[in-house]
GROMACS .gro file of C-alpha atoms in nm:
model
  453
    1UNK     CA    1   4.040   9.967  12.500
    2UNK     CA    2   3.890   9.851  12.139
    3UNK     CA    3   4.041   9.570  12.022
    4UNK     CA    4   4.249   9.551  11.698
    5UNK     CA    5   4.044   9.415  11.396
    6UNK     CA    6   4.345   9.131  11.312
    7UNK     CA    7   4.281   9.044  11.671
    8UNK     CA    8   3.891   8.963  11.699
    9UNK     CA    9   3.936   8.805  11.382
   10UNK     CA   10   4.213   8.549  11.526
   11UNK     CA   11   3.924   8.506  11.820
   12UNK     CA   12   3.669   8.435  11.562
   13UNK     CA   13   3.592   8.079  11.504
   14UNK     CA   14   3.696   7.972  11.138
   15UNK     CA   15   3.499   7.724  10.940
   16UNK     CA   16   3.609   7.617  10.623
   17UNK     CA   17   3.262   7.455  10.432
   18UNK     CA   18   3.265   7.170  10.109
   19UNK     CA   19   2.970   7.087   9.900
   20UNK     CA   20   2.911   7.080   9.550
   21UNK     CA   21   2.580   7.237   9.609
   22UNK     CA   22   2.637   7.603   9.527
   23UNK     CA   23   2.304   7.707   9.675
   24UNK     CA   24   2.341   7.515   9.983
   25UNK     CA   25   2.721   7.677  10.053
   26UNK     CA   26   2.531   8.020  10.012
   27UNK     CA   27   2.231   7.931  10.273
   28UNK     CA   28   2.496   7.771  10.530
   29UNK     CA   29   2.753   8.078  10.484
   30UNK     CA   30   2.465   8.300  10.600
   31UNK     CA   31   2.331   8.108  10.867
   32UNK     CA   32   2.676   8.059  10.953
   33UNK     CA   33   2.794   8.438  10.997
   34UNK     CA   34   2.498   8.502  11.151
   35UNK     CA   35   2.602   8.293  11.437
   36UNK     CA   36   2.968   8.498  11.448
   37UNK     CA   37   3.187   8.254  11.241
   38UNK     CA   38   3.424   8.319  10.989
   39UNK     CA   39   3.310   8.084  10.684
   40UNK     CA   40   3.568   7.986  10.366
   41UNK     CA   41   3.372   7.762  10.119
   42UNK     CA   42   3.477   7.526   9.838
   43UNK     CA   43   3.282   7.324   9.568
   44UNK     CA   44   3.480   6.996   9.607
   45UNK     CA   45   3.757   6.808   9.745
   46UNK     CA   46   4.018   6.909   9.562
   47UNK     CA   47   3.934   7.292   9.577
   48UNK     CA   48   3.922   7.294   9.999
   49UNK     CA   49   4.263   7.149   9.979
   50UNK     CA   50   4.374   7.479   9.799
   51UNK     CA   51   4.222   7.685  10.044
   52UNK     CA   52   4.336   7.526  10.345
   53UNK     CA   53   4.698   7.762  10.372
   54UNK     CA   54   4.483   8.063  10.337
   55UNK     CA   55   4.204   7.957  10.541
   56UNK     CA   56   4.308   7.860  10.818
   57UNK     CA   57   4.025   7.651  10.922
   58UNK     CA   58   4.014   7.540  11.291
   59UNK     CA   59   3.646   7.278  11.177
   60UNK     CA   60   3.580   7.175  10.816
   61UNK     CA   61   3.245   7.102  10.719
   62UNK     CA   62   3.233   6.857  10.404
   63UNK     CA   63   2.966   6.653  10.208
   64UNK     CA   64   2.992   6.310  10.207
   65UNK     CA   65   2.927   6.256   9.782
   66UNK     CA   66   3.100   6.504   9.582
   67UNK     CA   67   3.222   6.455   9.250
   68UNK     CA   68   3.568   6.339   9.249
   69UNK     CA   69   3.682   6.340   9.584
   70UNK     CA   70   3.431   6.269   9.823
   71UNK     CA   71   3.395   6.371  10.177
   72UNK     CA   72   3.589   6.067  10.297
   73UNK     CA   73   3.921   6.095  10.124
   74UNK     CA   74   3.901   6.439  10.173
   75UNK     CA   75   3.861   6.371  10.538
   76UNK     CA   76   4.196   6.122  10.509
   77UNK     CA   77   4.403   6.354  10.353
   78UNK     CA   78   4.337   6.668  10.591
   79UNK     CA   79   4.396   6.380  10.897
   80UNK     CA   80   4.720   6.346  10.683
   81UNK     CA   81   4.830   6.658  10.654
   82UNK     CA   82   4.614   6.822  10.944
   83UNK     CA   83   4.627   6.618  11.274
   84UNK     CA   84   4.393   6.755  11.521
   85UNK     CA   85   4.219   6.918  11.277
   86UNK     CA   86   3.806   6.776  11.361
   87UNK     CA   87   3.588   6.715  11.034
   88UNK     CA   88   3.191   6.732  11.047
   89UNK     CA   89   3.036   6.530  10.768
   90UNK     CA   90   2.678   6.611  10.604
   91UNK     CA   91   2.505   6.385  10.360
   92UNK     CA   92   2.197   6.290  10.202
   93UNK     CA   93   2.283   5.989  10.161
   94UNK     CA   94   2.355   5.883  10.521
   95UNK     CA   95   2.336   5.554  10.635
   96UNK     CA   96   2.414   5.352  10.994
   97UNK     CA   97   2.721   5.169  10.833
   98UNK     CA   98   2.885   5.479  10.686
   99UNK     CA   99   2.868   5.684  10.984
  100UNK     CA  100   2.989   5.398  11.201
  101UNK     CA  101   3.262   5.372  10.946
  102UNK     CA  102   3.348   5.716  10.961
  103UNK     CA  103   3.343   5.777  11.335
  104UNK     CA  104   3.603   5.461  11.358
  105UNK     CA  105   3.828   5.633  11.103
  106UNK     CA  106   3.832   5.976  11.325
  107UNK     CA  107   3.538   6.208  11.153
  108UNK     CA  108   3.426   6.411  11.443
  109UNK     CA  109   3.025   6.395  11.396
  110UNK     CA  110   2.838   6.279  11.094
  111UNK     CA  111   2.485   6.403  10.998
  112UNK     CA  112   2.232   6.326  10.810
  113UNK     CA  113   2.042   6.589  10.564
  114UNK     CA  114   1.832   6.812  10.600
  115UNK     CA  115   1.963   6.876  10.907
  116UNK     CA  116   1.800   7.063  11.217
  117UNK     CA  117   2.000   7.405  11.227
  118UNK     CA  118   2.030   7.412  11.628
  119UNK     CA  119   2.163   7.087  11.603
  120UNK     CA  120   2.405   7.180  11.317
  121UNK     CA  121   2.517   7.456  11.605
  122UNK     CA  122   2.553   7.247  11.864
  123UNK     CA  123   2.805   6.955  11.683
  124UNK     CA  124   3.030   7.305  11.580
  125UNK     CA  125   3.043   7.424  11.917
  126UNK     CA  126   3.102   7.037  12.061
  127UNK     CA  127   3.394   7.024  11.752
  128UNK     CA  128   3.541   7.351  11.846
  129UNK     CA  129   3.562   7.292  12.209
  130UNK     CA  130   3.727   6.928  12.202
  131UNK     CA  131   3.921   6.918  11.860
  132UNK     CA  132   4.130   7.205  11.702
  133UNK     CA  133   4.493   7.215  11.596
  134UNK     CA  134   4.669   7.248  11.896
  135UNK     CA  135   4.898   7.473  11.757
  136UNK     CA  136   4.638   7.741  11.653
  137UNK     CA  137   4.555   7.776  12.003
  138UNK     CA  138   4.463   7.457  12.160
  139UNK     CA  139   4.718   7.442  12.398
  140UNK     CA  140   4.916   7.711  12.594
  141UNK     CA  141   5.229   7.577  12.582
  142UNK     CA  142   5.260   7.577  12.163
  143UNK     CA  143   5.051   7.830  12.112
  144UNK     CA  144   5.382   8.039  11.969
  145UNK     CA  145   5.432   7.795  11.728
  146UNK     CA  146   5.209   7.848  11.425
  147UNK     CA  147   5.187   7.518  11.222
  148UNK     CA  148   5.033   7.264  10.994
  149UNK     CA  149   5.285   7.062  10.867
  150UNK     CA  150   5.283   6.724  10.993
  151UNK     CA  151   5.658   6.674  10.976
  152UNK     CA  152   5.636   6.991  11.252
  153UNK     CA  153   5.298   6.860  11.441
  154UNK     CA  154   5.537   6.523  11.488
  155UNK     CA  155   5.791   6.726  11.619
  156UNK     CA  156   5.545   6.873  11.876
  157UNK     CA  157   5.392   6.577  11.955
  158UNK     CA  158   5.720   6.441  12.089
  159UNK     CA  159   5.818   6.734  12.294
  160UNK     CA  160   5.491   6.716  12.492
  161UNK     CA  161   5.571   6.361  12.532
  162UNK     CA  162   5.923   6.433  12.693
  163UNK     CA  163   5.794   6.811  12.830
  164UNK     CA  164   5.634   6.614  13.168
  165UNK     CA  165   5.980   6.436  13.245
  166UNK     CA  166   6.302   6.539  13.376
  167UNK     CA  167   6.496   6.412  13.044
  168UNK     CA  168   6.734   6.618  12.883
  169UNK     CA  169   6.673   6.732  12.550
  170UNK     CA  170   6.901   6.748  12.231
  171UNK     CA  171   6.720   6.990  11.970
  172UNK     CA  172   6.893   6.983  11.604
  173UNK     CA  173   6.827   7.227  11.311
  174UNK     CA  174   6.945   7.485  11.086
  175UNK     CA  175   7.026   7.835  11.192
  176UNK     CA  176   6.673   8.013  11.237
  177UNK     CA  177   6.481   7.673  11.247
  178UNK     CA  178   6.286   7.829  11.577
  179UNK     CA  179   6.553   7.572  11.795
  180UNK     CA  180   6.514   7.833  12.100
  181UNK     CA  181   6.142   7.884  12.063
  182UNK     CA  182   6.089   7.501  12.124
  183UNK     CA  183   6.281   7.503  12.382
  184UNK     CA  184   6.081   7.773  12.540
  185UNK     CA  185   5.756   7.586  12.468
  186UNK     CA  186   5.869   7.283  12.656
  187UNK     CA  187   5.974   7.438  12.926
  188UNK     CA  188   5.626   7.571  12.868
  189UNK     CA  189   5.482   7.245  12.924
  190UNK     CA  190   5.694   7.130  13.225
  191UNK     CA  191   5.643   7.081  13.552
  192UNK     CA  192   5.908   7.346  13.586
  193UNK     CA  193   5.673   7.612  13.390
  194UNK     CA  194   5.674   7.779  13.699
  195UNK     CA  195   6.045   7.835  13.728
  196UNK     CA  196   6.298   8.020  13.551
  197UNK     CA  197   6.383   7.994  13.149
  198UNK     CA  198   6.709   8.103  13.096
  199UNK     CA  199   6.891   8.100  12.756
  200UNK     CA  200   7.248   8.134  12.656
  201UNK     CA  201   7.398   8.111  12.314
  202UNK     CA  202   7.738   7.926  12.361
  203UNK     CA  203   7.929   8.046  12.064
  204UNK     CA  204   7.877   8.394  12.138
  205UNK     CA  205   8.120   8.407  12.397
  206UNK     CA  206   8.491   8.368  12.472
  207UNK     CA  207   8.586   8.043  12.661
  208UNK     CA  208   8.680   8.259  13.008
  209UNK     CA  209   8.360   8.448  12.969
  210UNK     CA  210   8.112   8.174  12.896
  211UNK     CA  211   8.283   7.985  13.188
  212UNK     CA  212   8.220   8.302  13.421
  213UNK     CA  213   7.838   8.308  13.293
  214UNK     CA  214   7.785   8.022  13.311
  215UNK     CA  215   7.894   7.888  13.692
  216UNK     CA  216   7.940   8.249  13.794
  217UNK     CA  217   8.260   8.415  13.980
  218UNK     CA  218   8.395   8.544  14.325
  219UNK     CA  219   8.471   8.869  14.375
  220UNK     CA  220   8.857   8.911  14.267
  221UNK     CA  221   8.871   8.605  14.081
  222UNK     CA  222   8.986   8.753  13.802
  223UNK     CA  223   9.096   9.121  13.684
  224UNK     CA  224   8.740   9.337  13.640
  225UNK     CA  225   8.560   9.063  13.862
  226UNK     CA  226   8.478   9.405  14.136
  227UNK     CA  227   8.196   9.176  14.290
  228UNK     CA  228   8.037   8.815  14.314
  229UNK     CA  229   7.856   8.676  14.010
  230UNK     CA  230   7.577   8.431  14.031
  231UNK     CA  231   7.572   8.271  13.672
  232UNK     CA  232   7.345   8.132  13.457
  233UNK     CA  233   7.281   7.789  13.605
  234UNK     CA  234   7.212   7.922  13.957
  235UNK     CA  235   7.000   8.176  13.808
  236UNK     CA  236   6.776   7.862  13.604
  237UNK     CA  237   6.767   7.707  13.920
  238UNK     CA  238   6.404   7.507  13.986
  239UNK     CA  239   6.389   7.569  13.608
  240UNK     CA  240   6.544   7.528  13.263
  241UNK     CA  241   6.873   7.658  13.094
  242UNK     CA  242   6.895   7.659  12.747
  243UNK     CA  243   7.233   7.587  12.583
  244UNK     CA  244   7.218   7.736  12.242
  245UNK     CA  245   7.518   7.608  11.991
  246UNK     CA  246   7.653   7.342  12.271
  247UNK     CA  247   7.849   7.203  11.941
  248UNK     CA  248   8.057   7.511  11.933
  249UNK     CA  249   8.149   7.477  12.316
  250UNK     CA  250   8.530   7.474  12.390
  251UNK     CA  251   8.691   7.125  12.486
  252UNK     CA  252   8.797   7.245  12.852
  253UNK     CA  253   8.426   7.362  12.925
  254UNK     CA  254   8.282   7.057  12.772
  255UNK     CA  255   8.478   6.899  13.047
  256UNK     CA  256   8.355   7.128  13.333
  257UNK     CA  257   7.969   7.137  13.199
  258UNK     CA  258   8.019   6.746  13.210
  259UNK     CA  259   8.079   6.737  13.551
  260UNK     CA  260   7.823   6.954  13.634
  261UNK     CA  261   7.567   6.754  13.491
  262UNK     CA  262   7.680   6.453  13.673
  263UNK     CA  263   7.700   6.662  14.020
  264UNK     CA  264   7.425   6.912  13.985
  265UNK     CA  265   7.660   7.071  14.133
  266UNK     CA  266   7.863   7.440  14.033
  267UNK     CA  267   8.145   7.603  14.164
  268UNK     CA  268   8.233   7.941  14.066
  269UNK     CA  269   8.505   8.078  13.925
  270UNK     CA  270   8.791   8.161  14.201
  271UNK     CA  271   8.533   7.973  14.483
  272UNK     CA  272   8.626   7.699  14.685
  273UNK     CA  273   8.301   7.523  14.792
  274UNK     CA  274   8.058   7.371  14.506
  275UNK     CA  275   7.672   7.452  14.539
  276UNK     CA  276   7.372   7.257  14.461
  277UNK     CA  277   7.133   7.359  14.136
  278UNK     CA  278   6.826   7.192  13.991
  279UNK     CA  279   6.855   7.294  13.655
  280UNK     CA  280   6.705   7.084  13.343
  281UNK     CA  281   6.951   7.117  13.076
  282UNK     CA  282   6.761   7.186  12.677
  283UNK     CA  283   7.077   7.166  12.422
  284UNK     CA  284   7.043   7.242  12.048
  285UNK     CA  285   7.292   7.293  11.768
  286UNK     CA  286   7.317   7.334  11.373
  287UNK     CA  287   7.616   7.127  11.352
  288UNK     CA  288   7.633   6.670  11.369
  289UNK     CA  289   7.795   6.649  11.684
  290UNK     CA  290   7.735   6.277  11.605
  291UNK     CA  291   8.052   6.340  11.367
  292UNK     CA  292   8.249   6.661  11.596
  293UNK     CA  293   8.236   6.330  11.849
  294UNK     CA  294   8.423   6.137  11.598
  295UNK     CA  295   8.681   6.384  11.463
  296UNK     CA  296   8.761   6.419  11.847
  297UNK     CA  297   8.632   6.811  11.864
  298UNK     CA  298   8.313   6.701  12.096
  299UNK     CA  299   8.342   6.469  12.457
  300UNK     CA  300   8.144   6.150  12.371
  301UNK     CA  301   8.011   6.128  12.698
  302UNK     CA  302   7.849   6.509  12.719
  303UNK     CA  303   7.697   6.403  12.396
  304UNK     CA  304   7.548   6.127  12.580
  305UNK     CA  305   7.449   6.305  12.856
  306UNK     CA  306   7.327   6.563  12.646
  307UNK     CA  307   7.117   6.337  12.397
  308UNK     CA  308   6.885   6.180  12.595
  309UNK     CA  309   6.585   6.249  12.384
  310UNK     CA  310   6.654   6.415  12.038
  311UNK     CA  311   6.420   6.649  11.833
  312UNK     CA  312   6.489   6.758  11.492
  313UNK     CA  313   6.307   7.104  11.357
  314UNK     CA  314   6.269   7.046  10.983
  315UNK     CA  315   6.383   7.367  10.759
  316UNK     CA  316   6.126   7.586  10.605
  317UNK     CA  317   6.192   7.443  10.254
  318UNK     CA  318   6.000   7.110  10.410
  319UNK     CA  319   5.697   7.286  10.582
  320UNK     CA  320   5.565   7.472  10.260
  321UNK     CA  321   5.234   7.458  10.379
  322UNK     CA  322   5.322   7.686  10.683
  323UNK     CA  323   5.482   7.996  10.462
  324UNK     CA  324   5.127   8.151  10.427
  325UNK     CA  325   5.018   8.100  10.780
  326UNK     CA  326   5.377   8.236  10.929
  327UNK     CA  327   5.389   8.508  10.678
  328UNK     CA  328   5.026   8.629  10.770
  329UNK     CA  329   5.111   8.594  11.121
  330UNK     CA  330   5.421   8.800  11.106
  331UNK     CA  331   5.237   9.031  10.918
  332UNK     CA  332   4.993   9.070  11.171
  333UNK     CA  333   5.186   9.148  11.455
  334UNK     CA  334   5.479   9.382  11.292
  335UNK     CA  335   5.164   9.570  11.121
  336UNK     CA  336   5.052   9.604  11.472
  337UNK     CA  337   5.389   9.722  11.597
  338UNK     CA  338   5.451   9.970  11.356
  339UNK     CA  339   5.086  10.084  11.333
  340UNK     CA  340   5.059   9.995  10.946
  341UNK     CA  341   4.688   9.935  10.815
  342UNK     CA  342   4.814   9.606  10.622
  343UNK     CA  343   4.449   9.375  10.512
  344UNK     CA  344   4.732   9.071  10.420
  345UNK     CA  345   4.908   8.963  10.117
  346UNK     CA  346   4.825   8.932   9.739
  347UNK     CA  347   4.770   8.581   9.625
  348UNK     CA  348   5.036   8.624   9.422
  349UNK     CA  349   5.276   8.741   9.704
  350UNK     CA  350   5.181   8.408   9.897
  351UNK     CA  351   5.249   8.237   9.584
  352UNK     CA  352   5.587   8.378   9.569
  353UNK     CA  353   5.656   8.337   9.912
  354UNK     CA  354   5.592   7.994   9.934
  355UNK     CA  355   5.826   7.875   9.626
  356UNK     CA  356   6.136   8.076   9.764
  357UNK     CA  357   6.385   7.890   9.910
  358UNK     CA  358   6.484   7.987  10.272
  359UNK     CA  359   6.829   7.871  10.310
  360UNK     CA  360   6.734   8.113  10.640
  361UNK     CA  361   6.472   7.971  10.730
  362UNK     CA  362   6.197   8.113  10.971
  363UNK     CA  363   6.448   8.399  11.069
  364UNK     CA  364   6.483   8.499  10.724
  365UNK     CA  365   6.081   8.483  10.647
  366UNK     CA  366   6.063   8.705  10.967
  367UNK     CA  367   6.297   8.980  10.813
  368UNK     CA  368   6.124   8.976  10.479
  369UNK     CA  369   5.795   9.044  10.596
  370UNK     CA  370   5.983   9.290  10.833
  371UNK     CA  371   6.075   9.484  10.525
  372UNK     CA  372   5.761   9.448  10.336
  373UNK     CA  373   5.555   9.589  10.637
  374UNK     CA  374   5.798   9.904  10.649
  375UNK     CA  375   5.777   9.925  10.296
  376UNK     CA  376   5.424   9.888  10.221
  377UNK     CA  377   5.196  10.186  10.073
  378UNK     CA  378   4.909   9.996  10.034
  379UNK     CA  379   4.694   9.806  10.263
  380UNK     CA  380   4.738   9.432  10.054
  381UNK     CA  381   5.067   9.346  10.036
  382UNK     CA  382   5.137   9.348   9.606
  383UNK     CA  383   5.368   9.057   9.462
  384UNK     CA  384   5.658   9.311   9.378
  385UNK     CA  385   5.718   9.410   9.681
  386UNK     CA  386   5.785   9.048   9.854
  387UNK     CA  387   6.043   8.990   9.493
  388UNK     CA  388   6.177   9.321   9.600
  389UNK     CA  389   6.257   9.217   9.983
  390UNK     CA  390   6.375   8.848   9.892
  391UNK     CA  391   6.569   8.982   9.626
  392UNK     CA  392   6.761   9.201   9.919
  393UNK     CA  393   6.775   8.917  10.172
  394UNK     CA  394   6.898   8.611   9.954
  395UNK     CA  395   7.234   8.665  10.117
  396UNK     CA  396   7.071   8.686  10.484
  397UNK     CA  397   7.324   8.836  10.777
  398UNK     CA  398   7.505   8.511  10.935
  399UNK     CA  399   7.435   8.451  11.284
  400UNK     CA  400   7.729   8.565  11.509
  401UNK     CA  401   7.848   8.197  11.531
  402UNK     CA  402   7.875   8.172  11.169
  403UNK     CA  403   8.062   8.423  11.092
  404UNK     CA  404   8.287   8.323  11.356
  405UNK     CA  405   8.345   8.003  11.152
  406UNK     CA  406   8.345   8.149  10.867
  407UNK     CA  407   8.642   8.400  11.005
  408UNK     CA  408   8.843   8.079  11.169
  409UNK     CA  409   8.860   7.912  10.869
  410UNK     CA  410   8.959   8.195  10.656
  411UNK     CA  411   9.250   8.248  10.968
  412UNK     CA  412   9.346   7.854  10.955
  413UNK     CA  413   9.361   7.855  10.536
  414UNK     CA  414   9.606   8.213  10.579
  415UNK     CA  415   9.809   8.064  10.864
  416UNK     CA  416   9.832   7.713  10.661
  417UNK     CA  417   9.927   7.948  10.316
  418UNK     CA  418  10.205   8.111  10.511
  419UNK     CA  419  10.384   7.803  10.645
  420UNK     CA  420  10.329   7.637  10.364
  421UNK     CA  421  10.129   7.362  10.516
  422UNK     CA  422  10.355   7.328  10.853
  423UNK     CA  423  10.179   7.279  11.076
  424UNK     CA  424  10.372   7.292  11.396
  425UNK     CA  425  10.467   7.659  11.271
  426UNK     CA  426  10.134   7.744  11.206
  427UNK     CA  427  10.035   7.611  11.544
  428UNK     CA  428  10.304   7.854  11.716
  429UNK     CA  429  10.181   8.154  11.499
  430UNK     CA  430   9.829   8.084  11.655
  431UNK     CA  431   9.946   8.032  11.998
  432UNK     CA  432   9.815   7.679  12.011
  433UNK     CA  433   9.950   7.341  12.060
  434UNK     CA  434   9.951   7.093  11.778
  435UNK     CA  435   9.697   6.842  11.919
  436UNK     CA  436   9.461   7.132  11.915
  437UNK     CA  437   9.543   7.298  11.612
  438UNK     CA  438   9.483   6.979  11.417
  439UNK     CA  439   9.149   6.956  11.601
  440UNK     CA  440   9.052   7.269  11.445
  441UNK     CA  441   9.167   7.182  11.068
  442UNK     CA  442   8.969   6.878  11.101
  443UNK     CA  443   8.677   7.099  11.210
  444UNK     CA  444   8.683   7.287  10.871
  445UNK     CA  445   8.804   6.992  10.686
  446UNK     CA  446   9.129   7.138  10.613
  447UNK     CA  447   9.422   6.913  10.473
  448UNK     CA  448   9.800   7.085  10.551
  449UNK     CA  449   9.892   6.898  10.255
  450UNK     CA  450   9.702   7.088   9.998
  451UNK     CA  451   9.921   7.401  10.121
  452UNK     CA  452  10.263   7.278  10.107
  453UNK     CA  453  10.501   7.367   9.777
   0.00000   0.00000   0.00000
C-alpha cells in the first residue's frame, strides 16, 4: 500500500534554516534536500519567527550575526515560545566563550564556519533524535495533541508530571477546549496505559440513569432492568474513568460517587453486597465548582477529593500560534477521509483563521475546516471560503449540557413569571422542594424578587 503524500511529508524531517547570506541558504537548501529533509529558510531573525506557524520546524538552523536579531535572541525567543524545540548555531565568527555561553543557555550544538558537511549531518541527526517538540511526535502519549503554545506545552508538562501517580485529576476549560483528549493522553502516560479508558459525560444523562451507568444494576431492580448491568466503573477497572461535566452531577449522586471514592468500592443498583474496583478517577468541567461549592449546588468534600491536582486547558483565543498547525492538521486528515486532493490553505485563509475568535474553541475550528474540506473545488484552500464557513458557524451548536442549561433557566424564569416570584408555588409546579428549588435559582443567578408585582 503507497503511502499518502500528506503522510511521508509528516515523516519527513523539517528544518527551518536563518542566515542573512542568500547564497549560503541556497547551497544548504540543496545539500539539505538532497539528504531527504524538508527545508523552510529565512533571511533574519525576525522573518523565521513569521514562518515558524507555517513551518513547522522540528530543528532550526540559525547564524549567529545577523542584522538585527542575531542568532542568540532568536534562539531565546523560540526557547520562549518553543520549549523542546533544539537550535543548531553556525557562525563565522565562533569563538570558545560564545559557544560555551550558548551551550549553558540551551543551544543544542554550535559550529564553527565553513563547516565539514558530514559533520553538519551528523549534529541534525544527533538534534533530531534527542530534542524535538514533544508534541509533534516526541512522545506517544501527546502525540494527539498538536501544539506550540507555551501556555499549552505548560499544561502538558504538568500532566506528565502527575500521569506516573495515582492522583486524581481535576481538568477545567471551556466547552471544546480538548478536556477529554487530555484526559485520554494521561491515561496515555500511566502506569494504567494498559488498562481500560472509559469516558462518560455526566450531564448527558438523567440522575436514575447515570446512577445505573455508572455502578451498574441487578436484574429487576428497576422496570426495563431484564438483566444484570456491569457499569462504568467496573468496566474502567485496572484503568481510568473519565467524568466529563462532574459540575453538572446531581446532589444525591455527588453523595454516592463520594463514597465510592472513599471505598473503592460499588454497589449496584437493587444489589446487596458492594464490590471492589481500581479505578483512577480524571474529572473535568466548564463551570467554577470553586463557586457551585459555595452557593451549596456542589459537596465540598467531592471537590476535594476530586481536585487533587488541577489542570487548566487555555481557550483557543490564547494559543494563536496553534490555529495554523490545528487547521492544517485537520485538514489533513478530513481531506484524507473524504478523499479530497486539498495541497493546504491560502495564506490569507490562515490569516483569517487565526484572528477569528473561537468562542468554540477547538471543536468549532474542527467543524470549520470540516466544511471547508466538503466545500472545497480547488486543491488550496482560498480565503472566501474559510469567511464563508465561520460566517455559518459563529453561532456553533451548544453541547447537549448547554442547552440543557440554557432550557432550565428559560423553565425557572417561566415558572418564577407565573407565580409571580413565589417561590414555594413555583417549587410545587416543578415537583421540587424549596431547599432545592432555591439551589437551582442560585445556579442561574435568578432573584424571585425581580418577578414579583
Amino acid at each position: 500500500m503507497t503511502a499518502s503524500p500528506a503522510a511521508v511529508e509528516e515523516a519527513t524531517p523539517r528544518l527551518l534554516l536563518v542566515d542573512d547570506d542568500a547564497s549560503l541558504l541556497r547551497l544548504l537548501t540543496l545539500r539539505l534536500e538532497a539528504n531527504g529533509y524538508q527545508v523552510a529558510t529565512a533571511t533574519s531573525g525576525e522573518e523565521a519567527l513569521e514562518t515558524m506557524a507555517e513551518a513547522r520546524p522540528e530543528l532550526v538552523i540559525t547564524d549567529l550575526r545577523m542584522e538585527g536579531m542575531d542568532g542568540m535572541g532568536l534562539f531565546r525567543l523560540l526557547r520562549e515560545r518553543h520549549p523542546g524545540l533544539p537550535v543548531l548555531i553556525l557562525t563565522a565568527h565562533g569563538s570558545i566563550p560564545e559557544a560555551v555561553e550558548a551551550t549553558r543557555e540551551g543551544v543544542f550544538g554550535f559550529l564553527a564556519k565553513p563547516f565539514d558537511a558530514d559533520e553538519l549531518l551528523a549534529e541534525i541527526r544527533r538534534a533530531l533524535s534527542l530534542g524535538g517538540e514533544r508534541t509533534e511526535g516526541g512522545e506517544a502519549w501527546c502525540a494527539g495533541i498538536r501544539t506550540r503554545s507555551p501556555a499549552m506545552q505548560a499544561v502538558l508538562d504538568r500532566a506528565g508530571q502527575v500521569a506516573a501517580t495515582e492522583a486524581g485529576v481535576f481538568i477545567r476549560g471551556a466547552s471544546g477546549t480538548g478536556k477529554e483528549l487530555l484526559a485520554r493522553a494521561i491515561h496515555d502516560a500511566s502506569p494504567r496505559a494498559q488498562g481500560p479508558f472509559v469516558a462518560v459525560n455526566t450531564a448527558a444523562m438523567p440522575e436514575g440513569l447515570l446512577e445505573s451507568e455508572l455502578f451498574g444494576h441487578r436484574k429487576g431492580a428497576f422496570t426495563g432492568a431484564e438483566r444484570d448491568h456491569t457499569g462504568l466503573f467496573r468496566e474502567a477497572d485496572g484503568g481510568t474513568l473519565f467524568l466529563d461535566e462532574v459540575g453538572d452531577m446531581p446532589p444525591g449522586l455527588q453523595v454516592k460517587l463520594l463514597r465510592v471514592l472513599q471505598e473503592r468500592r460499588v454497589r449496584p443498583v437493587g444489589g446487596t453486597q458492594d464490590i471492589p474496583v481500581d479505578v483512577r478517577i480524571i474529572a473535568a468541567t466548564h463551570r467554577d465548582l470553586q463557586a457551585a461549592v459555595a452557593a451549596g449546588d456542589f459537596r465540598e468534600d467531592l471537590f476535594y477529593r476530586l481536585n487533587v491536582v488541577s489542570l487548566t486547558l487555555p481557550p483557543l483565543a490564547e494559543r494563536r500560534e496553534d490555529i495554523p498547525l490545528l487547521a492544517e492538521t485537520f485538514l489533513a486528515e478530513l481531506a484524507q477521509r473524504y478523499g479530497r486532493e486539498l495541497t493546504g490553505f491560502a495564506p490569507e485563509a490562515l490569516a483569517t483563521l487565526s484572528e477569528a475568535p473561537w468562542p468554540g474553541n477547538v471543536r468549532q475550528l474542527y467543524n470549520v475546516v470540516e466544511q471547508v474540506v466538503a466545500l472545497a473545488t480547488t486543491p488550496l484552500v482560498p480565503d472566501s471560503l474559510v469567511r464563508e464557513a465561520l460566517d455559518s458557524a459563529a453561532a456553533p451548536m451548544p453541547t447537549l449540557a448547554e442547552a440543557r442549561r440554557a432550557f432550565e433557566r428559560d423553565y425557572l424564569e417561566r415558572l418564577l413569571t407565573i407565580t409571580e416570584g413565589q417561590v414555594r408555588r413555583a417549587a410545587e409546579l416543578a415537583g421540587r422542594n424549596r431547599t432545592e428549588f432555591y439551589r437551582l435559582l442560585n445556579r442561574h443567578g435568578l432573584d424571585p424578587a425581580r418577578f414579583q408585582g
